[in-house]
Amino acid sequence: MPEGKIPAPLLDAAAEARRVVVLTGAGISAESGVPTFRDAQTGLWARYDPQQLATPEAFERDPGLVWAWYRWRRELTARVEPNAAHHALTRWQRRRPGLCVVTQNVDGLHQRAGTEGVVELHGSLSRTLCSAERCMVEDWAEPDDGAPRCPCCGAYLRPGVVWFGESLPEQAVAAALQAVGSAELVLSVGTSSLVQPAASLPGEALRRGVPVVEINPAETPLSPEASWSIRGAAAEVLPMLVDSLNLG
Ligand code: OAD
């Protein structure tokens, strides 16, 4: 994408903003090799049924299957590296500590790139919870087959992620709303803007007259509303944007 494709007024707004919120989705990790969910050929939901893998009912029906699927994703994300988009956000935050990343991703790649204070709306693959008590469990053994059991109460352990039909962690939602409520600029990067409540966050900013930038190779429901909608891969556009800012 030629440099001129980032509009000058956007560069001005981004250079001036002290409080920036960057809402990210699966697309920001695509170039690290983590599949998205809804891309037609390569998305996880094109190959797997979320109702069989990412709901409390699915876990109740077949904890071993659900555990194995998340184990595969955990191992996959452990093998990949943060990409130029994750690193660009870290560079931007180091110059503008008021920048807050709010992510729907559970892959931990923002943190591994060095971004601080990441708000995880959908939990994290790196956490494991007791399915009965919901407490975090640090020490557990991976069984050859099936889901592991809680060392305290014997219930199955589950991944510390949010499944369809479950509420988001209250603290994360509150932190995201607070950040968006005081933001001067909001970016929506690599998300299909279809899953609530994350999808409504940019709208909150627009209602306050705060500019919203979308970075995505494809059109989404947010595109017509966004102040700027940049068609491109996050790992290409974000470094270009951040490197063009004269961040004093
Ligand atoms: P989706 O798979 O719904 O959307 C990924 C978006 O990334 C699409 O709009 C793509 O066009 C875009 N994309 C693909 N490659 C990209 C790239 N290189 N750079 C930038 N964008 C790119 O993923 P999410 O919006 O994150 O929830 O999905 C939201 C939630 O739905 C997920 O957290 C997950 C899923 O079901 C749960 O599992 C609860």
mmCIF file of C-alpha atoms and ligand atoms in Angstrom:
data_model
loop_
_atom_site.group_PDB
_atom_site.id
_atom_site.type_symbol
_atom_site.label_atom_id
_atom_site.label_comp_id
_atom_site.label_asym_id
_atom_site.label_seq_id
_atom_site.Cartn_x
_atom_site.Cartn_y
_atom_site.Cartn_z
ATOM 1 C CA MET A 1 0.000 0.000 0.000
ATOM 2 C CA PRO A 2 1.537 3.326 -0.947
ATOM 3 C CA GLU A 3 2.290 5.662 1.972
ATOM 4 C CA GLY A 4 -0.098 8.258 0.596
ATOM 5 C CA LYS A 5 -2.987 5.914 1.355
ATOM 6 C CA ILE A 6 -3.000 6.983 5.018
ATOM 7 C CA PRO A 7 -4.914 10.262 4.891
ATOM 8 C CA ALA A 8 -3.087 13.299 6.268
ATOM 9 C CA PRO A 9 -5.958 14.282 8.639
ATOM 10 C CA LEU A 10 -5.766 10.800 10.167
ATOM 11 C CA LEU A 11 -2.018 11.162 10.678
ATOM 12 C CA ASP A 12 -2.628 14.530 12.369
ATOM 13 C CA ALA A 13 -5.337 13.111 14.646
ATOM 14 C CA ALA A 14 -3.175 10.095 15.547
ATOM 15 C CA ALA A 15 -0.105 12.216 16.254
ATOM 16 C CA GLU A 16 -2.059 14.559 18.546
ATOM 17 C CA ALA A 17 -4.088 11.953 20.463
ATOM 18 C CA ARG A 18 -2.799 11.092 23.930
ATOM 19 C CA ARG A 19 -5.583 8.665 24.822
ATOM 20 C CA VAL A 20 -5.935 6.098 22.057
ATOM 21 C CA VAL A 21 -7.921 2.855 22.171
ATOM 22 C CA VAL A 22 -7.055 0.076 19.750
ATOM 23 C CA LEU A 23 -9.706 -2.640 19.562
ATOM 24 C CA THR A 24 -8.244 -5.749 17.968
ATOM 25 C CA GLY A 25 -9.613 -9.003 16.596
ATOM 26 C CA ALA A 26 -8.326 -12.184 15.026
ATOM 27 C CA GLY A 27 -7.137 -10.407 11.857
ATOM 28 C CA ILE A 28 -4.248 -8.724 13.681
ATOM 29 C CA SER A 29 -2.762 -12.171 14.384
ATOM 30 C CA ALA A 30 -3.469 -13.572 10.905
ATOM 31 C CA GLU A 31 0.011 -12.780 9.646
ATOM 32 C CA SER A 32 1.506 -14.536 12.660
ATOM 33 C CA GLY A 33 -0.173 -17.694 11.378
ATOM 34 C CA VAL A 34 -3.159 -17.783 13.728
ATOM 35 C CA PRO A 35 -6.334 -18.484 11.741
ATOM 36 C CA THR A 36 -9.224 -16.022 12.007
ATOM 37 C CA PHE A 37 -12.768 -17.211 12.683
ATOM 38 C CA ARG A 38 -14.949 -15.960 9.846
ATOM 39 C CA ASP A 39 -12.711 -15.657 6.775
ATOM 40 C CA ALA A 40 -14.425 -17.805 4.127
ATOM 41 C CA GLN A 41 -11.731 -20.381 3.328
ATOM 42 C CA THR A 42 -9.251 -20.108 6.164
ATOM 43 C CA GLY A 43 -11.421 -19.117 9.159
ATOM 44 C CA LEU A 44 -11.867 -21.588 12.007
ATOM 45 C CA TRP A 45 -15.645 -21.344 11.796
ATOM 46 C CA ALA A 46 -15.478 -22.436 8.142
ATOM 47 C CA ARG A 47 -13.968 -25.738 9.283
ATOM 48 C CA TYR A 48 -15.398 -26.247 12.744
ATOM 49 C CA ASP A 49 -18.823 -25.749 14.281
ATOM 50 C CA PRO A 50 -18.649 -23.237 17.144
ATOM 51 C CA GLN A 51 -21.684 -24.886 18.744
ATOM 52 C CA GLN A 52 -19.642 -28.109 19.082
ATOM 53 C CA LEU A 53 -16.505 -26.430 20.423
ATOM 54 C CA ALA A 54 -17.082 -23.037 21.979
ATOM 55 C CA THR A 55 -20.171 -23.246 24.156
ATOM 56 C CA PRO A 56 -20.781 -24.423 27.746
ATOM 57 C CA GLU A 57 -23.150 -27.052 26.310
ATOM 58 C CA ALA A 58 -20.419 -28.439 24.068
ATOM 59 C CA PHE A 59 -18.093 -28.738 27.058
ATOM 60 C CA GLU A 60 -20.756 -30.475 29.098
ATOM 61 C CA ARG A 61 -21.422 -32.887 26.230
ATOM 62 C CA ASP A 62 -17.812 -33.707 25.431
ATOM 63 C CA PRO A 63 -15.197 -32.041 27.654
ATOM 64 C CA GLY A 64 -12.397 -34.052 26.028
ATOM 65 C CA LEU A 65 -13.211 -32.811 22.515
ATOM 66 C CA VAL A 66 -13.442 -29.177 23.604
ATOM 67 C CA TRP A 67 -10.264 -29.464 25.684
ATOM 68 C CA ALA A 68 -8.395 -31.039 22.742
ATOM 69 C CA TRP A 69 -9.468 -28.232 20.414
ATOM 70 C CA TYR A 70 -8.258 -25.527 22.815
ATOM 71 C CA ARG A 71 -5.099 -27.502 23.480
ATOM 72 C CA TRP A 72 -4.422 -27.444 19.710
ATOM 73 C CA ARG A 73 -4.999 -23.657 19.647
ATOM 74 C CA ARG A 74 -2.840 -23.152 22.751
ATOM 75 C CA GLU A 75 0.016 -25.113 21.185
ATOM 76 C CA LEU A 76 -0.402 -23.323 17.868
ATOM 77 C CA THR A 77 -0.248 -19.865 19.432
ATOM 78 C CA ALA A 78 2.785 -20.876 21.517
ATOM 79 C CA ARG A 79 4.631 -21.728 18.275
ATOM 80 C CA VAL A 80 3.960 -18.432 16.485
ATOM 81 C CA GLU A 81 5.441 -14.980 17.029
ATOM 82 C CA PRO A 82 3.904 -11.521 17.323
ATOM 83 C CA ASN A 83 3.979 -9.762 13.954
ATOM 84 C CA ALA A 84 4.771 -6.238 12.792
ATOM 85 C CA ALA A 85 1.275 -5.020 13.768
ATOM 86 C CA HIS A 86 1.618 -6.147 17.404
ATOM 87 C CA HIS A 87 5.102 -4.599 17.562
ATOM 88 C CA ALA A 88 3.899 -1.318 16.027
ATOM 89 C CA LEU A 89 1.291 -0.962 18.780
ATOM 90 C CA THR A 90 3.966 -1.531 21.416
ATOM 91 C CA ARG A 91 6.157 1.179 19.852
ATOM 92 C CA TRP A 92 3.194 3.564 19.770
ATOM 93 C CA GLN A 93 2.328 2.824 23.430
ATOM 94 C CA ARG A 94 5.928 3.469 24.526
ATOM 95 C CA ARG A 95 5.638 6.985 23.104
ATOM 96 C CA ARG A 96 2.010 7.414 24.151
ATOM 97 C CA PRO A 97 1.454 5.541 27.447
ATOM 98 C CA GLY A 98 -2.236 6.517 27.276
ATOM 99 C CA LEU A 99 -2.709 4.011 24.449
ATOM 100 C CA CYS A 100 -4.857 1.069 25.523
ATOM 101 C CA VAL A 101 -5.232 -2.155 23.565
ATOM 102 C CA VAL A 102 -8.596 -3.866 24.028
ATOM 103 C CA THR A 103 -8.550 -7.272 22.394
ATOM 104 C CA GLN A 104 -10.983 -10.038 21.569
ATOM 105 C CA ASN A 105 -8.014 -12.316 20.983
ATOM 106 C CA VAL A 106 -7.044 -15.036 23.408
ATOM 107 C CA ASP A 107 -3.597 -15.665 21.898
ATOM 108 C CA GLY A 108 -1.474 -13.419 24.165
ATOM 109 C CA LEU A 109 0.485 -12.011 21.201
ATOM 110 C CA HIS A 110 0.016 -8.353 22.217
ATOM 111 C CA GLN A 111 1.571 -9.107 25.599
ATOM 112 C CA ARG A 112 4.389 -11.097 24.019
ATOM 113 C CA ALA A 113 5.124 -8.076 21.808
ATOM 114 C CA GLY A 114 5.497 -6.002 24.982
ATOM 115 C CA THR A 115 2.208 -4.074 25.051
ATOM 116 C CA GLU A 116 1.205 -3.296 28.631
ATOM 117 C CA GLY A 117 -2.201 -3.348 30.292
ATOM 118 C CA VAL A 118 -3.955 -5.257 27.503
ATOM 119 C CA VAL A 119 -7.677 -5.608 28.187
ATOM 120 C CA GLU A 120 -8.716 -9.157 27.271
ATOM 121 C CA LEU A 121 -12.444 -9.201 26.568
ATOM 122 C CA HIS A 122 -12.630 -12.901 25.714
ATOM 123 C CA GLY A 123 -10.142 -14.282 28.238
ATOM 124 C CA SER A 124 -6.890 -16.044 27.428
ATOM 125 C CA LEU A 125 -5.723 -19.438 26.212
ATOM 126 C CA SER A 126 -2.936 -19.253 28.762
ATOM 127 C CA ARG A 127 -5.336 -19.431 31.705
ATOM 128 C CA THR A 128 -7.031 -22.577 32.969
ATOM 129 C CA LEU A 129 -10.074 -22.537 35.218
ATOM 130 C CA CYS A 130 -11.916 -25.031 37.358
ATOM 131 C CA SER A 131 -15.239 -25.501 35.562
ATOM 132 C CA ALA A 132 -17.092 -25.806 38.873
ATOM 133 C CA GLU A 133 -15.559 -23.044 40.980
ATOM 134 C CA ARG A 134 -14.213 -20.792 38.214
ATOM 135 C CA CYS A 135 -10.980 -20.289 40.155
ATOM 136 C CA MET A 136 -7.725 -20.134 38.248
ATOM 137 C CA VAL A 137 -5.681 -23.324 38.421
ATOM 138 C CA GLU A 138 -1.932 -23.045 37.876
ATOM 139 C CA ASP A 139 -0.788 -26.609 38.448
ATOM 140 C CA TRP A 140 -2.372 -29.348 36.455
ATOM 141 C CA ALA A 141 -1.180 -32.252 34.351
ATOM 142 C CA GLU A 142 -2.113 -32.710 30.700
ATOM 143 C CA PRO A 143 -3.856 -36.095 30.452
ATOM 144 C CA ASP A 144 -3.210 -38.409 27.481
ATOM 145 C CA ASP A 145 -6.890 -38.327 26.766
ATOM 146 C CA GLY A 146 -9.867 -36.175 27.805
ATOM 147 C CA ALA A 147 -9.885 -33.032 29.928
ATOM 148 C CA PRO A 148 -7.767 -32.708 33.078
ATOM 149 C CA ARG A 149 -9.353 -32.553 36.511
ATOM 150 C CA CYS A 150 -9.161 -29.849 39.151
ATOM 151 C CA PRO A 151 -6.614 -30.876 41.823
ATOM 152 C CA CYS A 152 -8.885 -29.369 44.532
ATOM 153 C CA CYS A 153 -12.390 -30.556 43.707
ATOM 154 C CA GLY A 154 -12.068 -33.069 40.868
ATOM 155 C CA ALA A 155 -14.256 -31.141 38.404
ATOM 156 C CA TYR A 156 -13.046 -30.821 34.839
ATOM 157 C CA LEU A 157 -10.664 -27.980 34.057
ATOM 158 C CA ARG A 158 -11.574 -25.650 31.188
ATOM 159 C CA PRO A 159 -9.795 -22.993 29.168
ATOM 160 C CA GLY A 160 -10.030 -19.467 30.590
ATOM 161 C CA VAL A 161 -11.825 -18.109 27.547
ATOM 162 C CA VAL A 162 -15.326 -16.770 26.991
ATOM 163 C CA TRP A 163 -17.665 -19.119 25.141
ATOM 164 C CA PHE A 164 -20.768 -18.231 23.178
ATOM 165 C CA GLY A 165 -23.619 -17.668 25.591
ATOM 166 C CA GLU A 166 -21.301 -16.664 28.457
ATOM 167 C CA SER A 167 -20.825 -13.216 29.947
ATOM 168 C CA LEU A 168 -17.610 -11.349 29.386
ATOM 169 C CA PRO A 169 -15.371 -10.721 32.427
ATOM 170 C CA GLU A 170 -16.919 -7.703 34.166
ATOM 171 C CA GLN A 171 -13.598 -6.039 34.942
ATOM 172 C CA ALA A 172 -12.482 -6.229 31.323
ATOM 173 C CA VAL A 173 -15.759 -4.779 30.049
ATOM 174 C CA ALA A 174 -15.580 -1.952 32.602
ATOM 175 C CA ALA A 175 -11.962 -1.204 31.649
ATOM 176 C CA ALA A 176 -12.827 -1.197 27.933
ATOM 177 C CA LEU A 177 -15.804 1.126 28.438
ATOM 178 C CA GLN A 178 -13.750 3.459 30.572
ATOM 179 C CA ALA A 179 -10.941 3.588 28.016
ATOM 180 C CA VAL A 180 -13.330 4.217 25.126
ATOM 181 C CA GLY A 181 -15.207 6.799 27.228
ATOM 182 C CA SER A 182 -12.126 8.963 27.524
ATOM 183 C CA ALA A 183 -10.434 8.171 24.210
ATOM 184 C CA GLU A 184 -9.528 10.858 21.703
ATOM 185 C CA LEU A 185 -9.079 8.315 18.919
ATOM 186 C CA VAL A 186 -10.274 4.724 18.469
ATOM 187 C CA LEU A 187 -8.890 2.145 16.046
ATOM 188 C CA SER A 188 -10.657 -1.079 15.122
ATOM 189 C CA VAL A 189 -8.129 -3.520 13.690
ATOM 190 C CA GLY A 190 -8.698 -6.975 12.224
ATOM 191 C CA THR A 191 -12.180 -7.598 13.542
ATOM 192 C CA SER A 192 -15.329 -8.458 11.602
ATOM 193 C CA SER A 193 -17.271 -6.153 13.995
ATOM 194 C CA LEU A 194 -19.978 -8.795 14.314
ATOM 195 C CA VAL A 195 -19.598 -10.075 17.866
ATOM 196 C CA GLN A 196 -21.123 -8.095 20.704
ATOM 197 C CA PRO A 197 -20.413 -6.369 22.967
ATOM 198 C CA ALA A 198 -16.956 -5.681 21.476
ATOM 199 C CA ALA A 199 -18.488 -4.629 18.164
ATOM 200 C CA SER A 200 -20.375 -1.774 19.818
ATOM 201 C CA LEU A 201 -17.290 -0.101 21.322
ATOM 202 C CA PRO A 202 -16.354 1.989 18.250
ATOM 203 C CA GLY A 203 -19.979 3.176 18.065
ATOM 204 C CA GLU A 204 -19.687 4.522 21.618
ATOM 205 C CA ALA A 205 -16.760 6.643 20.501
ATOM 206 C CA LEU A 206 -18.501 7.847 17.330
ATOM 207 C CA ARG A 207 -21.509 8.948 19.390
ATOM 208 C CA ARG A 208 -19.174 11.211 21.383
ATOM 209 C CA GLY A 209 -17.769 12.644 18.164
ATOM 210 C CA VAL A 210 -14.483 10.776 18.576
ATOM 211 C CA PRO A 211 -12.894 9.661 15.289
ATOM 212 C CA VAL A 212 -12.729 5.942 14.562
ATOM 213 C CA VAL A 213 -10.250 4.326 12.180
ATOM 214 C CA GLU A 214 -10.821 0.861 10.775
ATOM 215 C CA ILE A 215 -7.953 -1.246 9.429
ATOM 216 C CA ASN A 216 -9.149 -4.369 7.637
ATOM 217 C CA PRO A 217 -8.663 -5.842 4.149
ATOM 218 C CA ALA A 218 -12.437 -6.448 3.956
ATOM 219 C CA GLU A 219 -15.505 -4.301 4.454
ATOM 220 C CA THR A 220 -17.355 -4.781 7.777
ATOM 221 C CA PRO A 221 -20.538 -3.325 9.298
ATOM 222 C CA LEU A 222 -18.308 -0.656 10.871
ATOM 223 C CA SER A 223 -16.820 0.480 7.534
ATOM 224 C CA PRO A 224 -19.593 2.901 6.487
ATOM 225 C CA GLU A 225 -19.618 4.496 9.956
ATOM 226 C CA ALA A 226 -15.868 4.780 10.464
ATOM 227 C CA SER A 227 -14.195 8.150 10.063
ATOM 228 C CA TRP A 228 -11.483 6.412 8.021
ATOM 229 C CA SER A 229 -11.635 2.871 6.710
ATOM 230 C CA ILE A 230 -8.290 1.637 5.495
ATOM 231 C CA ARG A 231 -8.298 -1.517 3.391
ATOM 232 C CA GLY A 232 -5.152 -3.408 4.123
ATOM 233 C CA ALA A 233 -3.409 -5.964 6.289
ATOM 234 C CA ALA A 234 -2.715 -4.866 9.866
ATOM 235 C CA ALA A 235 0.947 -5.917 9.660
ATOM 236 C CA GLU A 236 1.395 -3.569 6.728
ATOM 237 C CA VAL A 237 -0.806 -0.598 7.661
ATOM 238 C CA LEU A 238 -0.099 -0.273 11.405
ATOM 239 C CA PRO A 239 3.714 -0.058 11.119
ATOM 240 C CA MET A 240 3.290 2.444 8.292
ATOM 241 C CA LEU A 241 0.908 4.522 10.391
ATOM 242 C CA VAL A 242 3.024 4.450 13.540
ATOM 243 C CA ASP A 243 6.263 5.140 11.686
ATOM 244 C CA SER A 244 4.662 8.130 9.948
ATOM 245 C CA LEU A 245 3.726 9.745 13.274
ATOM 246 C CA ASN A 246 6.159 12.222 14.607
ATOM 247 C CA LEU A 247 5.787 11.048 18.185
ATOM 248 C CA GLY A 248 7.778 13.437 20.315
HETATM 249 P P1 OAD B 1 -13.331 -12.727 12.701
HETATM 250 O O1 OAD B 1 -12.751 -13.992 12.164
HETATM 251 O O2 OAD B 1 -14.803 -12.632 12.838
HETATM 252 O O3 OAD B 1 -12.856 -11.506 11.797
HETATM 253 C C1 OAD B 1 -11.521 -11.368 11.428
HETATM 254 C C2 OAD B 1 -11.407 -10.091 10.633
HETATM 255 O O4 OAD B 1 -10.035 -9.900 10.343
HETATM 256 C C3 OAD B 1 -12.152 -10.100 9.292
HETATM 257 O O5 OAD B 1 -12.926 -8.927 9.172
HETATM 258 C C4 OAD B 1 -11.028 -10.125 8.249
HETATM 259 O O6 OAD B 1 -11.358 -9.390 7.082
HETATM 260 C C5 OAD B 1 -9.914 -9.443 9.022
HETATM 261 N N1 OAD B 1 -8.562 -9.789 8.585
HETATM 262 C C6 OAD B 1 -8.124 -10.924 7.985
HETATM 263 N N2 OAD B 1 -6.812 -10.846 7.764
HETATM 264 C C7 OAD B 1 -6.389 -9.630 8.224
HETATM 265 C C8 OAD B 1 -5.143 -8.969 8.288
HETATM 266 N N3 OAD B 1 -4.039 -9.531 7.817
HETATM 267 N N4 OAD B 1 -5.099 -7.721 8.841
HETATM 268 C C9 OAD B 1 -6.222 -7.144 9.317
HETATM 269 N N5 OAD B 1 -7.423 -7.728 9.293
HETATM 270 C C10 OAD B 1 -7.517 -8.953 8.755
HETATM 271 O O7 OAD B 1 -12.592 -12.447 14.102
HETATM 272 P P2 OAD B 1 -13.046 -11.492 15.286
HETATM 273 O O8 OAD B 1 -13.704 -10.264 14.770
HETATM 274 O O9 OAD B 1 -11.876 -11.335 16.178
HETATM 275 O O10 OAD B 1 -15.058 -15.255 19.976
HETATM 276 O O11 OAD B 1 -14.117 -12.406 15.982
HETATM 277 C C11 OAD B 1 -14.686 -11.984 17.188
HETATM 278 C C12 OAD B 1 -14.969 -13.165 18.066
HETATM 279 O O12 OAD B 1 -15.722 -14.143 17.347
HETATM 280 C C13 OAD B 1 -13.735 -13.941 18.494
HETATM 281 O O13 OAD B 1 -13.118 -13.380 19.633
HETATM 282 C C14 OAD B 1 -14.274 -15.302 18.778
HETATM 283 C C15 OAD B 1 -15.117 -15.453 17.544
HETATM 284 O O14 OAD B 1 -16.103 -16.395 17.566
HETATM 285 C C16 OAD B 1 -15.237 -16.346 20.705
HETATM 286 O O15 OAD B 1 -14.689 -17.421 20.486
HETATM 287 C C17 OAD B 1 -16.142 -16.125 21.872
#
